[in-house]
mmCIF file of C-alpha atoms in Angstrom:
data_model
loop_
_atom_site.group_PDB
_atom_site.id
_atom_site.type_symbol
_atom_site.label_atom_id
_atom_site.label_comp_id
_atom_site.label_asym_id
_atom_site.label_seq_id
_atom_site.Cartn_x
_atom_site.Cartn_y
_atom_site.Cartn_z
ATOM 1 C CA UNK A 249 -53.233 63.317 -26.395
ATOM 2 C CA UNK A 250 -50.169 61.182 -26.755
ATOM 3 C CA UNK A 251 -47.018 62.378 -25.269
ATOM 4 C CA UNK A 252 -44.708 61.106 -27.794
ATOM 5 C CA UNK A 253 -46.192 61.314 -31.378
ATOM 6 C CA UNK A 254 -43.341 60.013 -33.348
ATOM 7 C CA UNK A 255 -39.613 58.940 -32.209
ATOM 8 C CA UNK A 256 -36.808 60.356 -34.339
ATOM 9 C CA UNK A 257 -34.463 57.315 -35.264
ATOM 10 C CA UNK A 258 -30.904 58.039 -34.107
ATOM 11 C CA UNK A 259 -29.476 55.718 -36.742
ATOM 12 C CA UNK A 260 -30.227 58.386 -39.389
ATOM 13 C CA UNK A 261 -27.935 60.883 -37.540
ATOM 14 C CA UNK A 262 -24.552 61.988 -39.064
ATOM 15 C CA UNK A 263 -22.270 63.010 -36.309
ATOM 16 C CA UNK A 264 -18.993 65.019 -36.678
ATOM 17 C CA UNK A 265 -16.153 63.021 -37.664
ATOM 18 C CA UNK A 266 -13.897 64.309 -34.702
ATOM 19 C CA UNK A 267 -15.730 62.809 -31.933
ATOM 20 C CA UNK A 268 -14.741 59.408 -33.323
ATOM 21 C CA UNK A 269 -10.947 60.117 -33.775
ATOM 22 C CA UNK A 270 -9.198 58.584 -30.876
ATOM 23 C CA UNK A 271 -5.920 60.030 -29.760
ATOM 24 C CA UNK A 272 -3.309 59.331 -27.082
ATOM 25 C CA UNK A 273 -0.428 61.543 -25.677
ATOM 26 C CA UNK A 274 3.165 59.958 -26.337
ATOM 27 C CA UNK A 275 4.591 61.779 -23.152
ATOM 28 C CA UNK A 276 1.816 59.934 -20.997
ATOM 29 C CA UNK A 277 3.142 56.753 -22.210
ATOM 30 C CA UNK A 278 6.917 57.650 -21.557
ATOM 31 C CA UNK A 279 5.849 59.141 -18.105
ATOM 32 C CA UNK A 280 3.997 55.470 -17.315
ATOM 33 C CA UNK A 281 7.310 53.757 -18.248
ATOM 34 C CA UNK A 282 9.759 56.181 -16.157
ATOM 35 C CA UNK A 283 7.644 55.299 -13.191
ATOM 36 C CA UNK A 284 8.058 51.656 -13.384
ATOM 37 C CA UNK A 285 11.457 51.337 -11.758
ATOM 38 C CA UNK A 286 9.671 53.202 -8.585
ATOM 39 C CA UNK A 287 7.470 50.143 -8.068
ATOM 40 C CA UNK A 288 10.657 47.974 -7.503
ATOM 41 C CA UNK A 289 12.902 50.476 -5.627
ATOM 42 C CA UNK A 290 14.792 49.203 -2.521
ATOM 43 C CA UNK A 291 16.070 50.962 0.338
ATOM 44 C CA UNK A 292 19.964 50.003 0.950
ATOM 45 C CA UNK A 293 22.815 51.060 2.983
ATOM 46 C CA UNK A 294 24.983 53.727 1.405
ATOM 47 C CA UNK A 295 28.768 54.394 2.163
ATOM 48 C CA UNK A 296 28.235 58.178 1.615
ATOM 49 C CA UNK A 297 28.617 61.128 0.785
ATOM 50 C CA UNK A 298 24.987 62.273 1.576
ATOM 51 C CA UNK A 299 23.061 62.662 -1.645
ATOM 52 C CA UNK A 300 19.488 64.477 -1.923
ATOM 53 C CA UNK A 301 17.159 61.881 -1.305
ATOM 54 C CA UNK A 302 18.994 59.804 1.223
ATOM 55 C CA UNK A 303 17.763 59.142 4.511
ATOM 56 C CA UNK A 304 20.569 60.439 6.751
ATOM 57 C CA UNK A 305 20.420 58.929 10.262
ATOM 58 C CA UNK A 306 22.201 60.854 13.321
ATOM 59 C CA UNK A 307 22.878 60.041 16.782
ATOM 60 C CA UNK A 308 22.252 62.678 19.357
ATOM 61 C CA UNK A 309 23.987 62.659 22.719
ATOM 62 C CA UNK A 310 22.178 62.657 26.102
ATOM 63 C CA UNK A 311 22.272 65.970 27.943
ATOM 64 C CA UNK A 312 21.219 67.283 31.101
ATOM 65 C CA UNK A 313 17.579 68.265 29.896
ATOM 66 C CA UNK A 314 17.382 65.841 26.946
ATOM 67 C CA UNK A 315 17.716 61.870 26.513
ATOM 68 C CA UNK A 316 19.958 60.372 23.740
ATOM 69 C CA UNK A 317 18.151 59.328 20.486
ATOM 70 C CA UNK A 318 18.349 58.727 17.053
ATOM 71 C CA UNK A 319 17.084 61.235 14.359
ATOM 72 C CA UNK A 320 16.395 60.288 10.604
ATOM 73 C CA UNK A 321 16.237 63.173 8.026
ATOM 74 C CA UNK A 322 15.063 62.452 4.480
ATOM 75 C CA UNK A 323 17.499 64.707 2.776
ATOM 76 C CA UNK A 324 16.077 67.273 0.272
ATOM 77 C CA UNK A 325 12.242 66.418 1.059
ATOM 78 C CA UNK A 326 11.686 69.777 3.265
ATOM 79 C CA UNK A 327 10.242 67.677 6.166
ATOM 80 C CA UNK A 328 13.033 69.070 8.363
ATOM 81 C CA UNK A 329 14.794 72.388 7.898
ATOM 82 C CA UNK A 330 15.426 73.240 4.350
ATOM 83 C CA UNK A 331 18.772 75.005 4.808
ATOM 84 C CA UNK A 332 19.865 72.233 7.464
ATOM 85 C CA UNK A 333 18.930 69.456 4.959
ATOM 86 C CA UNK A 334 20.804 71.349 1.936
ATOM 87 C CA UNK A 335 23.926 71.545 4.069
ATOM 88 C CA UNK A 336 23.776 67.678 4.610
ATOM 89 C CA UNK A 337 24.665 66.935 0.834
ATOM 90 C CA UNK A 338 28.255 65.892 0.828
ATOM 91 C CA UNK A 339 28.976 64.978 4.051
ATOM 92 C CA UNK A 340 30.617 61.891 4.940
ATOM 93 C CA UNK A 341 29.546 59.175 7.364
ATOM 94 C CA UNK A 342 30.940 59.795 10.847
ATOM 95 C CA UNK A 343 30.474 63.913 10.189
ATOM 96 C CA UNK A 344 29.269 65.810 13.216
ATOM 97 C CA UNK A 345 26.730 68.587 12.766
ATOM 98 C CA UNK A 346 24.712 71.349 14.781
ATOM 99 C CA UNK A 347 21.223 70.057 14.891
ATOM 100 C CA UNK A 348 18.123 72.135 14.012
ATOM 101 C CA UNK A 349 16.351 74.220 16.477
ATOM 102 C CA UNK A 350 13.828 71.394 17.289
ATOM 103 C CA UNK A 351 16.546 69.250 18.600
ATOM 104 C CA UNK A 352 17.737 71.689 20.909
ATOM 105 C CA UNK A 353 20.954 72.696 18.842
ATOM 106 C CA UNK A 354 22.634 69.437 19.859
ATOM 107 C CA UNK A 355 25.627 68.027 17.861
ATOM 108 C CA UNK A 356 24.519 65.094 15.945
ATOM 109 C CA UNK A 357 26.835 62.370 14.418
ATOM 110 C CA UNK A 358 25.813 60.811 10.970
ATOM 111 C CA UNK A 359 25.953 57.139 11.713
ATOM 112 C CA UNK A 360 24.187 55.645 8.712
ATOM 113 C CA UNK A 361 22.991 56.479 5.192
ATOM 114 C CA UNK A 362 20.109 54.663 3.415
ATOM 115 C CA UNK A 363 19.684 55.437 -0.262
ATOM 116 C CA UNK A 364 16.699 54.681 -2.626
ATOM 117 C CA UNK A 365 17.702 52.120 -5.168
ATOM 118 C CA UNK A 366 15.900 52.054 -8.477
ATOM 119 C CA UNK A 367 16.418 48.999 -10.889
ATOM 120 C CA UNK A 368 17.116 49.976 -14.563
ATOM 121 C CA UNK A 369 14.059 49.654 -16.854
ATOM 122 C CA UNK A 370 14.536 46.439 -18.777
ATOM 123 C CA UNK A 371 12.332 43.984 -20.148
ATOM 124 C CA UNK A 372 12.767 41.833 -17.278
ATOM 125 C CA UNK A 373 11.557 44.362 -15.010
ATOM 126 C CA UNK A 374 8.461 44.830 -17.055
ATOM 127 C CA UNK A 375 7.706 41.102 -16.667
ATOM 128 C CA UNK A 376 7.869 41.241 -13.039
ATOM 129 C CA UNK A 377 4.675 43.462 -13.056
ATOM 130 C CA UNK A 378 2.672 40.279 -14.030
ATOM 131 C CA UNK A 379 0.342 41.895 -16.505
ATOM 132 C CA UNK A 380 -1.161 39.518 -18.812
ATOM 133 C CA UNK A 381 0.614 39.496 -22.170
ATOM 134 C CA UNK A 382 2.937 42.248 -21.295
ATOM 135 C CA UNK A 383 6.411 40.977 -20.933
ATOM 136 C CA UNK A 384 8.645 43.630 -22.760
ATOM 137 C CA UNK A 385 9.199 47.591 -22.661
ATOM 138 C CA UNK A 386 7.462 47.450 -26.157
ATOM 139 C CA UNK A 387 4.512 45.354 -24.594
ATOM 140 C CA UNK A 388 4.245 47.956 -21.865
ATOM 141 C CA UNK A 389 4.186 50.741 -24.387
ATOM 142 C CA UNK A 390 1.180 49.366 -26.293
ATOM 143 C CA UNK A 391 -0.580 48.437 -22.839
ATOM 144 C CA UNK A 392 -0.369 51.966 -21.679
ATOM 145 C CA UNK A 393 -1.343 53.159 -25.242
ATOM 146 C CA UNK A 394 -4.463 50.915 -25.251
ATOM 147 C CA UNK A 395 -5.402 52.249 -21.941
ATOM 148 C CA UNK A 396 -5.232 55.782 -22.953
ATOM 149 C CA UNK A 397 -7.149 55.172 -26.147
ATOM 150 C CA UNK A 398 -9.695 53.485 -24.068
ATOM 151 C CA UNK A 399 -10.078 56.469 -21.896
ATOM 152 C CA UNK A 400 -10.466 58.875 -24.510
ATOM 153 C CA UNK A 401 -13.074 56.490 -25.970
ATOM 154 C CA UNK A 402 -14.883 56.643 -23.015
ATOM 155 C CA UNK A 403 -14.917 60.600 -22.999
ATOM 156 C CA UNK A 404 -16.046 60.595 -26.590
ATOM 157 C CA UNK A 405 -18.744 58.109 -26.120
ATOM 158 C CA UNK A 406 -20.200 60.176 -23.407
ATOM 159 C CA UNK A 407 -20.212 63.239 -25.880
ATOM 160 C CA UNK A 408 -21.542 61.124 -28.506
ATOM 161 C CA UNK A 409 -24.538 59.887 -26.523
ATOM 162 C CA UNK A 410 -25.244 63.360 -24.962
ATOM 163 C CA UNK A 411 -25.374 64.727 -28.650
ATOM 164 C CA UNK A 412 -27.352 61.527 -29.779
ATOM 165 C CA UNK A 413 -30.077 62.175 -26.891
ATOM 166 C CA UNK A 414 -30.307 66.042 -27.556
ATOM 167 C CA UNK A 415 -30.939 65.527 -31.310
ATOM 168 C CA UNK A 416 -33.337 62.543 -30.733
ATOM 169 C CA UNK A 417 -35.447 64.843 -28.314
ATOM 170 C CA UNK A 418 -35.077 67.823 -30.740
ATOM 171 C CA UNK A 419 -36.179 66.005 -33.838
ATOM 172 C CA UNK A 420 -39.000 63.853 -32.310
ATOM 173 C CA UNK A 421 -42.600 65.022 -32.276
ATOM 174 C CA UNK A 422 -44.187 65.193 -28.721
ATOM 175 C CA UNK A 423 -47.675 65.880 -27.627
ATOM 176 C CA UNK A 424 -49.038 66.922 -24.350
ATOM 177 C CA UNK A 425 -46.175 66.340 -21.914
ATOM 178 C CA UNK A 426 -47.854 67.940 -18.712
ATOM 179 C CA UNK A 427 -48.643 64.601 -16.946
ATOM 180 C CA UNK A 428 -45.199 63.377 -17.490
ATOM 181 C CA UNK A 429 -43.621 66.529 -16.451
ATOM 182 C CA UNK A 430 -45.426 66.725 -13.278
ATOM 183 C CA UNK A 431 -44.315 63.179 -12.651
ATOM 184 C CA UNK A 432 -40.683 64.112 -13.167
ATOM 185 C CA UNK A 433 -40.921 67.003 -10.961
ATOM 186 C CA UNK A 434 -42.136 64.583 -8.292
ATOM 187 C CA UNK A 435 -39.217 62.195 -8.757
ATOM 188 C CA UNK A 436 -36.830 65.068 -8.672
ATOM 189 C CA UNK A 437 -37.995 66.602 -5.623
ATOM 190 C CA UNK A 438 -38.207 63.182 -3.839
ATOM 191 C CA UNK A 439 -34.464 62.349 -5.175
ATOM 192 C CA UNK A 440 -33.372 65.744 -4.027
ATOM 193 C CA UNK A 441 -34.742 65.347 -0.608
ATOM 194 C CA UNK A 442 -33.320 61.894 -0.002
ATOM 195 C CA UNK A 443 -30.090 63.500 -1.290
ATOM 196 C CA UNK A 444 -30.051 66.441 1.099
ATOM 197 C CA UNK A 445 -30.793 64.075 3.941
ATOM 198 C CA UNK A 446 -27.525 61.912 3.121
ATOM 199 C CA UNK A 447 -25.542 65.357 2.993
ATOM 200 C CA UNK A 448 -27.450 66.547 6.307
ATOM 201 C CA UNK A 449 -28.672 69.515 4.507
ATOM 202 C CA UNK A 450 -32.244 70.713 4.069
ATOM 203 C CA UNK A 451 -34.156 70.582 0.791
ATOM 204 C CA UNK A 452 -33.950 74.314 0.371
ATOM 205 C CA UNK A 453 -30.164 74.587 0.916
ATOM 206 C CA UNK A 454 -29.495 71.538 -1.771
ATOM 207 C CA UNK A 455 -31.584 73.105 -4.451
ATOM 208 C CA UNK A 456 -29.987 76.505 -3.693
ATOM 209 C CA UNK A 457 -26.465 74.908 -4.635
ATOM 210 C CA UNK A 458 -28.011 73.052 -7.658
ATOM 211 C CA UNK A 459 -30.261 76.062 -9.392
ATOM 212 C CA UNK A 460 -27.891 78.658 -11.079
ATOM 213 C CA UNK A 461 -27.817 81.970 -9.232
ATOM 214 C CA UNK A 462 -29.468 84.028 -12.213
ATOM 215 C CA UNK A 463 -32.626 82.231 -11.055
ATOM 216 C CA UNK A 464 -33.424 84.436 -8.182
ATOM 217 C CA UNK A 465 -36.866 84.358 -7.565
ATOM 218 C CA UNK A 466 -39.201 81.600 -6.612
ATOM 219 C CA UNK A 467 -40.938 81.801 -9.695
ATOM 220 C CA UNK A 468 -37.783 81.650 -11.997
ATOM 221 C CA UNK A 469 -36.481 78.670 -9.854
ATOM 222 C CA UNK A 470 -39.797 76.762 -10.334
ATOM 223 C CA UNK A 471 -39.483 77.531 -14.217
ATOM 224 C CA UNK A 472 -36.018 76.247 -13.920
ATOM 225 C CA UNK A 473 -36.902 72.980 -12.413
ATOM 226 C CA UNK A 474 -39.664 72.599 -14.595
ATOM 227 C CA UNK A 475 -37.674 72.960 -17.798
ATOM 228 C CA UNK A 476 -35.215 70.127 -16.326
ATOM 229 C CA UNK A 477 -38.204 68.027 -15.891
ATOM 230 C CA UNK A 478 -39.481 68.534 -19.062
ATOM 231 C CA UNK A 479 -36.073 67.780 -20.503
ATOM 232 C CA UNK A 480 -36.022 64.256 -18.542
ATOM 233 C CA UNK A 481 -39.494 63.671 -19.480
ATOM 234 C CA UNK A 482 -38.733 63.836 -23.279
ATOM 235 C CA UNK A 483 -35.710 61.780 -22.787
ATOM 236 C CA UNK A 484 -37.740 59.229 -20.957
ATOM 237 C CA UNK A 485 -40.399 59.001 -23.136
ATOM 238 C CA UNK A 486 -37.627 58.420 -26.082
ATOM 239 C CA UNK A 487 -35.740 55.824 -24.317
ATOM 240 C CA UNK A 488 -39.051 53.823 -23.614
ATOM 241 C CA UNK A 489 -40.449 54.209 -26.954
ATOM 242 C CA UNK A 490 -36.994 52.845 -28.528
ATOM 243 C CA UNK A 491 -37.189 49.861 -26.110
ATOM 244 C CA UNK A 492 -40.661 48.959 -26.951
ATOM 245 C CA UNK A 493 -39.835 49.464 -30.583
ATOM 246 C CA UNK A 494 -36.954 46.987 -30.415
ATOM 247 C CA UNK A 495 -39.312 44.396 -28.239
ATOM 248 C CA UNK A 496 -37.323 44.616 -25.326
ATOM 249 C CA UNK A 497 -39.376 43.990 -22.013
ATOM 250 C CA UNK A 498 -37.665 44.522 -18.831
ATOM 251 C CA UNK A 499 -38.009 41.732 -16.316
ATOM 252 C CA UNK A 500 -37.558 41.000 -12.787
ATOM 253 C CA UNK A 501 -34.421 38.961 -13.868
ATOM 254 C CA UNK A 502 -32.899 41.932 -15.500
ATOM 255 C CA UNK A 503 -33.443 43.668 -12.193
ATOM 256 C CA UNK A 504 -31.704 40.978 -10.343
ATOM 257 C CA UNK A 505 -28.809 40.893 -13.020
ATOM 258 C CA UNK A 506 -28.415 44.880 -12.732
ATOM 259 C CA UNK A 507 -28.003 44.260 -8.874
ATOM 260 C CA UNK A 508 -25.496 41.443 -9.541
ATOM 261 C CA UNK A 509 -23.486 43.959 -11.706
ATOM 262 C CA UNK A 510 -22.971 46.482 -9.013
ATOM 263 C CA UNK A 511 -22.247 43.816 -6.354
ATOM 264 C CA UNK A 512 -19.608 42.715 -8.648
ATOM 265 C CA UNK A 513 -18.242 46.245 -8.991
ATOM 266 C CA UNK A 514 -17.563 46.458 -5.469
ATOM 267 C CA UNK A 515 -20.657 48.033 -4.276
ATOM 268 C CA UNK A 516 -21.882 46.725 -0.770
ATOM 269 C CA UNK A 517 -25.362 44.943 -0.806
ATOM 270 C CA UNK A 518 -26.866 47.571 1.403
ATOM 271 C CA UNK A 519 -25.646 50.382 -1.243
ATOM 272 C CA UNK A 520 -26.829 48.295 -3.911
ATOM 273 C CA UNK A 521 -30.563 48.202 -2.281
ATOM 274 C CA UNK A 522 -30.369 51.930 -1.565
ATOM 275 C CA UNK A 523 -29.280 52.592 -5.198
ATOM 276 C CA UNK A 524 -32.164 50.277 -6.636
ATOM 277 C CA UNK A 525 -34.754 49.921 -3.852
ATOM 278 C CA UNK A 526 -37.641 48.657 -5.953
ATOM 279 C CA UNK A 527 -38.542 46.811 -9.296
ATOM 280 C CA UNK A 528 -40.440 50.013 -10.054
ATOM 281 C CA UNK A 529 -37.486 52.157 -9.865
ATOM 282 C CA UNK A 530 -35.604 49.935 -12.094
ATOM 283 C CA UNK A 531 -38.212 50.294 -14.688
ATOM 284 C CA UNK A 532 -37.798 53.921 -14.691
ATOM 285 C CA UNK A 533 -33.819 53.780 -15.218
ATOM 286 C CA UNK A 534 -33.669 50.573 -17.375
ATOM 287 C CA UNK A 535 -34.683 52.116 -20.749
ATOM 288 C CA UNK A 536 -32.061 54.610 -20.635
ATOM 289 C CA UNK A 537 -29.413 52.056 -20.088
ATOM 290 C CA UNK A 538 -30.815 50.189 -22.941
ATOM 291 C CA UNK A 539 -31.095 53.076 -25.012
ATOM 292 C CA UNK A 540 -27.316 54.178 -24.533
ATOM 293 C CA UNK A 541 -26.045 50.695 -25.119
ATOM 294 C CA UNK A 542 -27.913 50.614 -28.450
ATOM 295 C CA UNK A 543 -26.560 54.273 -29.343
ATOM 296 C CA UNK A 544 -23.021 53.342 -28.496
ATOM 297 C CA UNK A 545 -23.231 49.786 -30.245
ATOM 298 C CA UNK A 546 -24.493 51.628 -33.368
ATOM 299 C CA UNK A 547 -21.621 54.223 -33.581
ATOM 300 C CA UNK A 548 -19.050 52.080 -32.362
ATOM 301 C CA UNK A 549 -17.720 51.228 -35.983
ATOM 302 C CA UNK A 550 -17.109 54.857 -36.564
ATOM 303 C CA UNK A 551 -14.214 55.032 -34.008
ATOM 304 C CA UNK A 552 -10.805 55.076 -35.602
ATOM 305 C CA UNK A 553 -7.196 55.760 -33.820
ATOM 306 C CA UNK A 554 -5.316 58.969 -35.084
ATOM 307 C CA UNK A 555 -1.921 60.045 -34.267
ATOM 308 C CA UNK A 556 -2.208 62.637 -31.749
ATOM 309 C CA UNK A 557 -0.856 66.182 -33.318
#
């Protein structure tokens, strides 16, 4: 009996409107703007007195037990002694203070102050960032807003795809899946054994982490894994049937193009070969990518930007 009798057409789905509403948080935009001056800060000599955030430099004299040395304290950052750092605020250059216990209580002389200087946020500062098409504060606001909207769209696109796949599987008609489920179980075990080896774990240790604790007997664990394999089998059959209906044939050229894509993303050649070791494995995964691209392309027109409440 054919494992997939009839594939449901996802283009007939009516998904919830809120899934397509893209929003952004204005406070994130302003926070990004406020962070720009920190990219161009300079460290400059200061005449004093000491302020929180300054680098206070002390000369410590030589003693019978200790050599003379110079100590730098980042005031207010709590890298030294908090009470000592607080006591430094307001001191002028040349002030003498009893150093913390770690410096054997020597008297140090404040000989230098260095201060972080943040440039004002201006259009000119924004232009120095070198972002294409971004020359003003207003441009940068739109740039950040665009990034936030793109992030929201990626998040919602994943939810849309997941919902679509679930609906397609639920509304399609399947026949005898036993052979497909057995094949998916074999693939899952092979993948998990490889993953366990990569993480220096036993296969049993890995599956114990992957299977929820309520499946506390071997019979329940086997049932859980078989349910997962059945879900995968249905999704794989649906993706393959859709590609077939669209006339898509996956070729060795597609395989090489997929490997180049990962190389261009920064993955090493060895990692790519590990991730896609064979054309046969590519044929297993490629229909999912083809189906996902088709789903997201179909629903893309439904997205709209709305003001965040």
